[in-house]
């Protein structure tokens, strides 16, 4: 099956404040060269050739056709030659019309070979958090905020956009610490980002985070936490951009993958569908009103949970991680 992508579909994306179709392809590659993050569950397929990658792309295109925006996910870095060869990348470039979105670890951003090809480029970087302690001790990500800044500045200099991925509730953080970490990270990466994507943790099989979850010392975040982070982020973006003239505003999005399941971001079970659909609506419309007046009795439980859980901990992050 190495000549078929992991998955492909059409979804909505924003392009110059319009909502357009986006062909999204998850390529089956030989895997991320780092492969040490504690919540990473991407499978590894050895021996995927350039020809296989081209066939995977052809498969997606024969199914859905090329759309205004093309988004390519790999299990790691699009610009890592070992993962996606130069020839396979050129093949992708030849198909893109208006905009290409890919993802890469910071170290491979400097290998980018598609500036000035006539389409808009946005590169997703999985920063996860702006806090080096959390990123490297709790997630084992293996790069610093400074590495991210350098890569982001390089992309901006070359007129590409930066899509910063933040992880909501890395392992070992309490719900409250996770909310605060995410809000702080948004503030820190705002000036580099065209899009900030908040990714609530999903627990894949056979991962370190699954062990923590099975031992009942980790619960994926609440949807209420995601709503809180998005609302704070939105007001942060508004307060930062109001003073500037006609500057394109930063888009804040969240894809609550698997929302409602015990392995994913969830609330009480009754409201999960409504809240996650409001989050998706907000992500595409950037209309904060859809996140107002959301109600369920479990909101009270969440508030209690956030406070009670935290009183049982001393503040690990501030004690050990500086800040
Ligand atoms: Zn509820």
Tab-separated table of C-alpha atoms and ligand atoms in Angstrom:
chain	number	residue	atom	x	y	z
A	1	UNK	CA	0.000	0.000	0.000
A	2	UNK	CA	2.983	2.331	-0.179
A	3	UNK	CA	1.645	3.760	-3.448
A	4	UNK	CA	-1.484	5.085	-1.667
A	5	UNK	CA	-1.482	8.001	0.779
A	6	UNK	CA	-2.393	7.414	4.446
A	7	UNK	CA	-5.453	9.528	3.770
A	8	UNK	CA	-6.741	12.352	1.574
A	9	UNK	CA	-9.824	14.545	1.603
A	10	UNK	CA	-11.151	17.984	0.702
A	11	UNK	CA	-11.766	20.527	3.451
A	12	UNK	CA	-12.207	24.274	3.787
A	13	UNK	CA	-9.274	26.645	4.198
A	14	UNK	CA	-8.953	30.389	4.295
A	15	UNK	CA	-7.193	32.070	1.393
A	16	UNK	CA	-6.836	35.862	1.602
A	17	UNK	CA	-9.864	35.964	3.935
A	18	UNK	CA	-11.975	33.933	1.468
A	19	UNK	CA	-13.109	30.399	2.271
A	20	UNK	CA	-11.964	27.964	-0.410
A	21	UNK	CA	-11.521	24.220	-1.012
A	22	UNK	CA	-8.325	22.583	0.113
A	23	UNK	CA	-7.052	19.199	-1.038
A	24	UNK	CA	-5.370	17.628	1.976
A	25	UNK	CA	-3.047	14.661	1.532
A	26	UNK	CA	-1.323	12.712	4.296
A	27	UNK	CA	1.644	11.168	2.537
A	28	UNK	CA	3.022	7.820	3.575
A	29	UNK	CA	6.757	8.497	3.923
A	30	UNK	CA	9.685	6.731	5.508
A	31	UNK	CA	8.888	8.756	8.636
A	32	UNK	CA	10.223	11.646	10.631
A	33	UNK	CA	13.988	11.717	11.078
A	34	UNK	CA	13.586	12.733	14.724
A	35	UNK	CA	10.824	10.354	15.828
A	36	UNK	CA	11.292	10.845	19.571
A	37	UNK	CA	8.289	12.967	20.608
A	38	UNK	CA	6.332	11.423	23.467
A	39	UNK	CA	2.926	11.862	21.855
A	40	UNK	CA	3.895	10.893	18.326
A	41	UNK	CA	2.057	7.905	16.917
A	42	UNK	CA	2.889	8.230	13.248
A	43	UNK	CA	3.639	4.927	11.652
A	44	UNK	CA	6.833	4.367	9.770
A	45	UNK	CA	6.931	2.922	6.283
A	46	UNK	CA	10.415	2.010	5.213
A	47	UNK	CA	11.441	2.002	1.573
A	48	UNK	CA	8.970	4.505	0.180
A	49	UNK	CA	10.509	5.534	-3.144
A	50	UNK	CA	10.116	8.803	-5.033
A	51	UNK	CA	7.923	6.935	-7.475
A	52	UNK	CA	5.660	5.747	-4.640
A	53	UNK	CA	5.292	9.316	-3.385
A	54	UNK	CA	4.309	10.490	-6.878
A	55	UNK	CA	1.769	7.655	-7.127
A	56	UNK	CA	0.302	8.652	-3.753
A	57	UNK	CA	-0.140	12.212	-4.997
A	58	UNK	CA	-1.668	10.987	-8.270
A	59	UNK	CA	-4.107	8.845	-6.288
A	60	UNK	CA	-5.341	11.872	-4.314
A	61	UNK	CA	-5.620	14.007	-7.427
A	62	UNK	CA	-7.496	11.359	-9.391
A	63	UNK	CA	-9.962	11.162	-6.497
A	64	UNK	CA	-10.488	14.867	-5.787
A	65	UNK	CA	-8.695	16.974	-8.389
A	66	UNK	CA	-6.449	19.929	-7.569
A	67	UNK	CA	-8.135	22.592	-5.432
A	68	UNK	CA	-7.221	26.228	-4.712
A	69	UNK	CA	-5.173	25.168	-1.715
A	70	UNK	CA	-3.090	22.008	-1.455
A	71	UNK	CA	-2.059	20.836	1.988
A	72	UNK	CA	0.511	18.084	2.331
A	73	UNK	CA	1.107	16.403	5.657
A	74	UNK	CA	3.916	13.922	6.124
A	75	UNK	CA	4.755	12.220	9.352
A	76	UNK	CA	7.625	14.666	9.760
A	77	UNK	CA	9.227	17.281	7.505
A	78	UNK	CA	8.300	18.017	3.904
A	79	UNK	CA	11.707	19.618	3.278
A	80	UNK	CA	13.698	16.700	4.695
A	81	UNK	CA	15.247	15.086	1.592
A	82	UNK	CA	15.295	11.706	3.288
A	83	UNK	CA	11.540	11.901	3.791
A	84	UNK	CA	10.333	13.668	0.652
A	85	UNK	CA	12.911	13.681	-2.135
A	86	UNK	CA	13.614	16.742	-4.244
A	87	UNK	CA	11.943	15.096	-7.247
A	88	UNK	CA	8.781	14.318	-5.289
A	89	UNK	CA	8.653	17.891	-4.023
A	90	UNK	CA	9.056	19.257	-7.564
A	91	UNK	CA	6.151	17.060	-8.585
A	92	UNK	CA	3.981	18.626	-5.870
A	93	UNK	CA	5.039	22.158	-6.906
A	94	UNK	CA	4.064	21.499	-10.521
A	95	UNK	CA	0.490	20.793	-9.381
A	96	UNK	CA	-0.092	23.720	-7.025
A	97	UNK	CA	-2.122	26.645	-8.248
A	98	UNK	CA	-2.752	29.239	-5.535
A	99	UNK	CA	-1.394	28.043	-2.223
A	100	UNK	CA	0.649	25.221	-0.731
A	101	UNK	CA	0.672	24.334	2.963
A	102	UNK	CA	3.290	21.884	4.231
A	103	UNK	CA	4.939	21.134	7.563
A	104	UNK	CA	8.533	20.907	8.672
A	105	UNK	CA	10.774	20.816	11.701
A	106	UNK	CA	12.760	24.086	11.943
A	107	UNK	CA	16.085	22.544	10.884
A	108	UNK	CA	14.707	21.514	7.451
A	109	UNK	CA	13.052	24.878	6.715
A	110	UNK	CA	16.406	26.092	5.363
A	111	UNK	CA	16.155	23.372	2.738
A	112	UNK	CA	12.968	24.949	1.336
A	113	UNK	CA	13.094	25.018	-2.447
A	114	UNK	CA	9.755	26.548	-3.435
A	115	UNK	CA	9.978	30.267	-2.740
A	116	UNK	CA	9.024	32.358	-5.779
A	117	UNK	CA	7.261	29.612	-7.711
A	118	UNK	CA	4.161	31.709	-8.218
A	119	UNK	CA	2.032	30.293	-5.436
A	120	UNK	CA	1.617	31.272	-1.812
A	121	UNK	CA	3.511	29.117	0.669
A	122	UNK	CA	2.692	28.453	4.300
A	123	UNK	CA	4.932	26.215	6.390
A	124	UNK	CA	3.644	24.598	9.548
A	125	UNK	CA	6.142	24.233	12.370
A	126	UNK	CA	5.238	22.056	15.342
A	127	UNK	CA	6.513	24.408	17.998
A	128	UNK	CA	4.020	22.878	20.498
A	129	UNK	CA	4.899	25.446	23.186
A	130	UNK	CA	7.137	28.498	23.473
A	131	UNK	CA	8.490	27.098	26.749
A	132	UNK	CA	11.795	25.263	26.134
A	133	UNK	CA	11.472	23.257	29.342
A	134	UNK	CA	8.045	21.891	28.459
A	135	UNK	CA	8.992	21.285	24.816
A	136	UNK	CA	12.166	19.421	25.556
A	137	UNK	CA	11.492	17.730	28.904
A	138	UNK	CA	7.758	16.976	28.686
A	139	UNK	CA	7.534	16.387	24.916
A	140	UNK	CA	11.128	15.548	23.910
A	141	UNK	CA	10.871	17.652	20.793
A	142	UNK	CA	14.568	18.324	20.408
A	143	UNK	CA	14.675	21.976	19.381
A	144	UNK	CA	14.544	25.363	21.064
A	145	UNK	CA	12.300	28.399	20.719
A	146	UNK	CA	15.301	30.139	19.200
A	147	UNK	CA	15.495	27.459	16.487
A	148	UNK	CA	11.820	28.137	15.742
A	149	UNK	CA	12.414	31.896	15.637
A	150	UNK	CA	15.311	31.524	13.199
A	151	UNK	CA	13.277	29.261	10.894
A	152	UNK	CA	10.240	31.556	11.086
A	153	UNK	CA	12.328	34.646	10.304
A	154	UNK	CA	13.861	32.859	7.312
A	155	UNK	CA	10.401	32.002	5.962
A	156	UNK	CA	9.121	35.538	6.508
A	157	UNK	CA	12.183	37.024	4.766
A	158	UNK	CA	11.287	34.847	1.794
A	159	UNK	CA	7.660	35.973	1.862
A	160	UNK	CA	6.311	32.641	3.056
A	161	UNK	CA	3.821	32.374	5.879
A	162	UNK	CA	4.360	30.545	9.145
A	163	UNK	CA	1.682	28.271	10.577
A	164	UNK	CA	2.588	27.587	14.178
A	165	UNK	CA	1.246	24.404	15.732
A	166	UNK	CA	0.748	24.480	19.473
A	167	UNK	CA	-0.039	21.425	21.554
A	168	UNK	CA	-2.851	21.811	24.046
A	169	UNK	CA	-1.923	19.827	27.147
A	170	UNK	CA	1.476	18.224	26.664
A	171	UNK	CA	2.166	15.226	28.950
A	172	UNK	CA	2.803	15.989	32.654
A	173	UNK	CA	0.961	19.312	32.632
A	174	UNK	CA	-2.195	19.864	34.642
A	175	UNK	CA	-5.230	21.259	32.852
A	176	UNK	CA	-4.545	24.704	34.290
A	177	UNK	CA	-0.856	24.642	33.422
A	178	UNK	CA	-1.801	23.542	29.912
A	179	UNK	CA	-4.227	26.433	29.421
A	180	UNK	CA	-1.703	28.954	30.719
A	181	UNK	CA	1.114	27.448	28.654
A	182	UNK	CA	-0.960	27.613	25.493
A	183	UNK	CA	-2.027	31.227	26.051
A	184	UNK	CA	1.573	32.273	26.777
A	185	UNK	CA	2.779	30.408	23.680
A	186	UNK	CA	0.219	32.202	21.511
A	187	UNK	CA	1.522	35.556	22.779
A	188	UNK	CA	5.111	34.495	22.077
A	189	UNK	CA	4.584	33.200	18.546
A	190	UNK	CA	2.051	35.789	17.394
A	191	UNK	CA	4.553	38.030	15.661
A	192	UNK	CA	5.926	35.181	13.541
A	193	UNK	CA	2.669	33.485	12.605
A	194	UNK	CA	0.139	33.919	9.853
A	195	UNK	CA	-1.864	31.065	11.339
A	196	UNK	CA	-1.758	29.614	14.844
A	197	UNK	CA	-3.166	26.114	15.048
A	198	UNK	CA	-4.074	24.807	18.492
A	199	UNK	CA	-3.872	21.023	18.560
A	200	UNK	CA	-5.437	19.316	21.552
A	201	UNK	CA	-3.592	16.098	22.401
A	202	UNK	CA	-4.879	12.893	20.862
A	203	UNK	CA	-3.608	9.646	22.359
A	204	UNK	CA	-2.336	7.309	19.648
A	205	UNK	CA	-1.737	3.603	20.281
A	206	UNK	CA	1.680	2.364	21.440
A	207	UNK	CA	2.989	5.712	22.543
A	208	UNK	CA	4.499	6.963	25.753
A	209	UNK	CA	1.536	9.223	26.366
A	210	UNK	CA	-0.761	6.199	26.060
A	211	UNK	CA	1.070	4.604	29.008
A	212	UNK	CA	0.475	7.711	31.110
A	213	UNK	CA	-3.176	7.729	30.084
A	214	UNK	CA	-3.663	4.041	30.873
A	215	UNK	CA	-2.038	4.597	34.281
A	216	UNK	CA	-4.656	7.329	34.803
A	217	UNK	CA	-2.091	10.058	35.309
A	218	UNK	CA	-3.022	11.827	32.092
A	219	UNK	CA	-6.381	12.945	30.736
A	220	UNK	CA	-6.656	14.622	27.319
A	221	UNK	CA	-7.750	18.261	27.580
A	222	UNK	CA	-11.350	19.378	28.007
A	223	UNK	CA	-13.111	21.047	25.104
A	224	UNK	CA	-13.813	23.900	27.533
A	225	UNK	CA	-10.062	24.445	27.805
A	226	UNK	CA	-9.785	24.683	24.030
A	227	UNK	CA	-12.659	27.194	23.969
A	228	UNK	CA	-10.987	29.252	26.690
A	229	UNK	CA	-7.660	29.284	24.848
A	230	UNK	CA	-9.298	30.268	21.547
A	231	UNK	CA	-11.235	33.113	23.146
A	232	UNK	CA	-8.143	34.459	24.880
A	233	UNK	CA	-6.117	34.103	21.702
A	234	UNK	CA	-8.736	35.961	19.716
A	235	UNK	CA	-8.761	38.932	22.085
A	236	UNK	CA	-4.953	38.898	22.170
A	237	UNK	CA	-4.822	39.055	18.363
A	238	UNK	CA	-7.413	41.840	18.264
A	239	UNK	CA	-5.560	43.948	20.817
A	240	UNK	CA	-2.257	43.502	18.941
A	241	UNK	CA	-3.572	44.202	15.463
A	242	UNK	CA	-6.009	47.050	16.119
A	243	UNK	CA	-3.224	49.571	16.183
A	244	UNK	CA	-1.753	48.506	12.884
A	245	UNK	CA	-3.186	49.593	9.596
A	246	UNK	CA	-4.721	47.021	7.312
A	247	UNK	CA	-2.323	44.339	8.373
A	248	UNK	CA	-3.513	40.844	7.597
A	249	UNK	CA	-4.698	39.444	10.860
A	250	UNK	CA	-3.370	36.231	12.299
A	251	UNK	CA	-5.762	33.329	11.902
A	252	UNK	CA	-6.338	31.209	14.986
A	253	UNK	CA	-7.595	27.718	14.324
A	254	UNK	CA	-8.175	24.469	16.166
A	255	UNK	CA	-8.948	21.015	14.839
A	256	UNK	CA	-10.307	18.973	17.734
A	257	UNK	CA	-9.296	15.610	16.209
A	258	UNK	CA	-11.475	12.786	17.522
A	259	UNK	CA	-13.373	15.170	19.821
A	260	UNK	CA	-15.648	13.380	22.270
A	261	UNK	CA	-13.645	10.162	22.361
A	262	UNK	CA	-11.815	9.228	25.576
A	263	UNK	CA	-8.505	9.325	23.725
A	264	UNK	CA	-9.118	12.878	22.495
A	265	UNK	CA	-10.206	16.288	23.689
A	266	UNK	CA	-13.577	15.766	25.416
A	267	UNK	CA	-16.156	17.102	27.845
A	268	UNK	CA	-19.034	15.196	29.440
A	269	UNK	CA	-20.257	13.255	26.422
A	270	UNK	CA	-23.498	15.191	26.032
A	271	UNK	CA	-22.107	18.480	24.743
A	272	UNK	CA	-18.999	17.268	22.870
A	273	UNK	CA	-20.571	17.368	19.439
A	274	UNK	CA	-21.924	20.908	19.828
A	275	UNK	CA	-18.770	22.346	21.350
A	276	UNK	CA	-16.416	20.735	18.840
A	277	UNK	CA	-18.601	21.846	15.963
A	278	UNK	CA	-18.524	25.420	17.326
A	279	UNK	CA	-14.724	25.193	17.475
A	280	UNK	CA	-14.585	24.044	13.851
A	281	UNK	CA	-16.978	26.800	12.800
A	282	UNK	CA	-14.856	29.397	14.535
A	283	UNK	CA	-11.690	28.080	12.883
A	284	UNK	CA	-13.074	28.590	9.419
A	285	UNK	CA	-15.093	31.790	10.008
A	286	UNK	CA	-12.905	33.524	12.644
A	287	UNK	CA	-16.211	34.728	14.053
A	288	UNK	CA	-15.859	34.767	17.843
A	289	UNK	CA	-19.629	34.873	18.320
A	290	UNK	CA	-19.882	31.134	17.632
A	291	UNK	CA	-17.824	30.534	20.782
A	292	UNK	CA	-20.063	32.662	22.945
A	293	UNK	CA	-23.090	31.329	24.820
A	294	UNK	CA	-21.949	27.709	24.707
A	295	UNK	CA	-23.590	25.986	27.639
A	296	UNK	CA	-23.520	22.641	29.438
A	297	UNK	CA	-23.667	21.716	33.112
A	298	UNK	CA	-20.217	20.123	32.782
A	299	UNK	CA	-18.638	23.563	32.501
A	300	UNK	CA	-18.949	23.804	36.277
A	301	UNK	CA	-17.297	20.405	36.712
A	302	UNK	CA	-14.461	21.512	34.421
A	303	UNK	CA	-13.884	24.656	36.508
A	304	UNK	CA	-13.731	22.554	39.672
A	305	UNK	CA	-11.464	19.991	38.000
A	306	UNK	CA	-9.037	22.703	36.901
A	307	UNK	CA	-8.755	24.118	40.412
A	308	UNK	CA	-8.769	20.890	42.414
A	309	UNK	CA	-6.194	19.195	40.199
A	310	UNK	CA	-3.873	22.124	40.568
A	311	UNK	CA	-4.029	22.365	44.348
A	312	UNK	CA	-2.672	18.797	44.458
A	313	UNK	CA	0.495	19.875	42.642
A	314	UNK	CA	3.239	22.305	43.291
A	315	UNK	CA	3.957	24.303	40.215
A	316	UNK	CA	6.402	21.971	38.491
A	317	UNK	CA	6.905	24.153	35.478
A	318	UNK	CA	7.717	27.352	37.317
A	319	UNK	CA	9.873	25.497	39.875
A	320	UNK	CA	11.943	23.625	37.335
A	321	UNK	CA	11.526	25.428	34.097
A	322	UNK	CA	12.249	29.014	34.999
A	323	UNK	CA	9.697	31.460	33.614
B	1	LIG	ZN1	-21.040	18.861	28.800
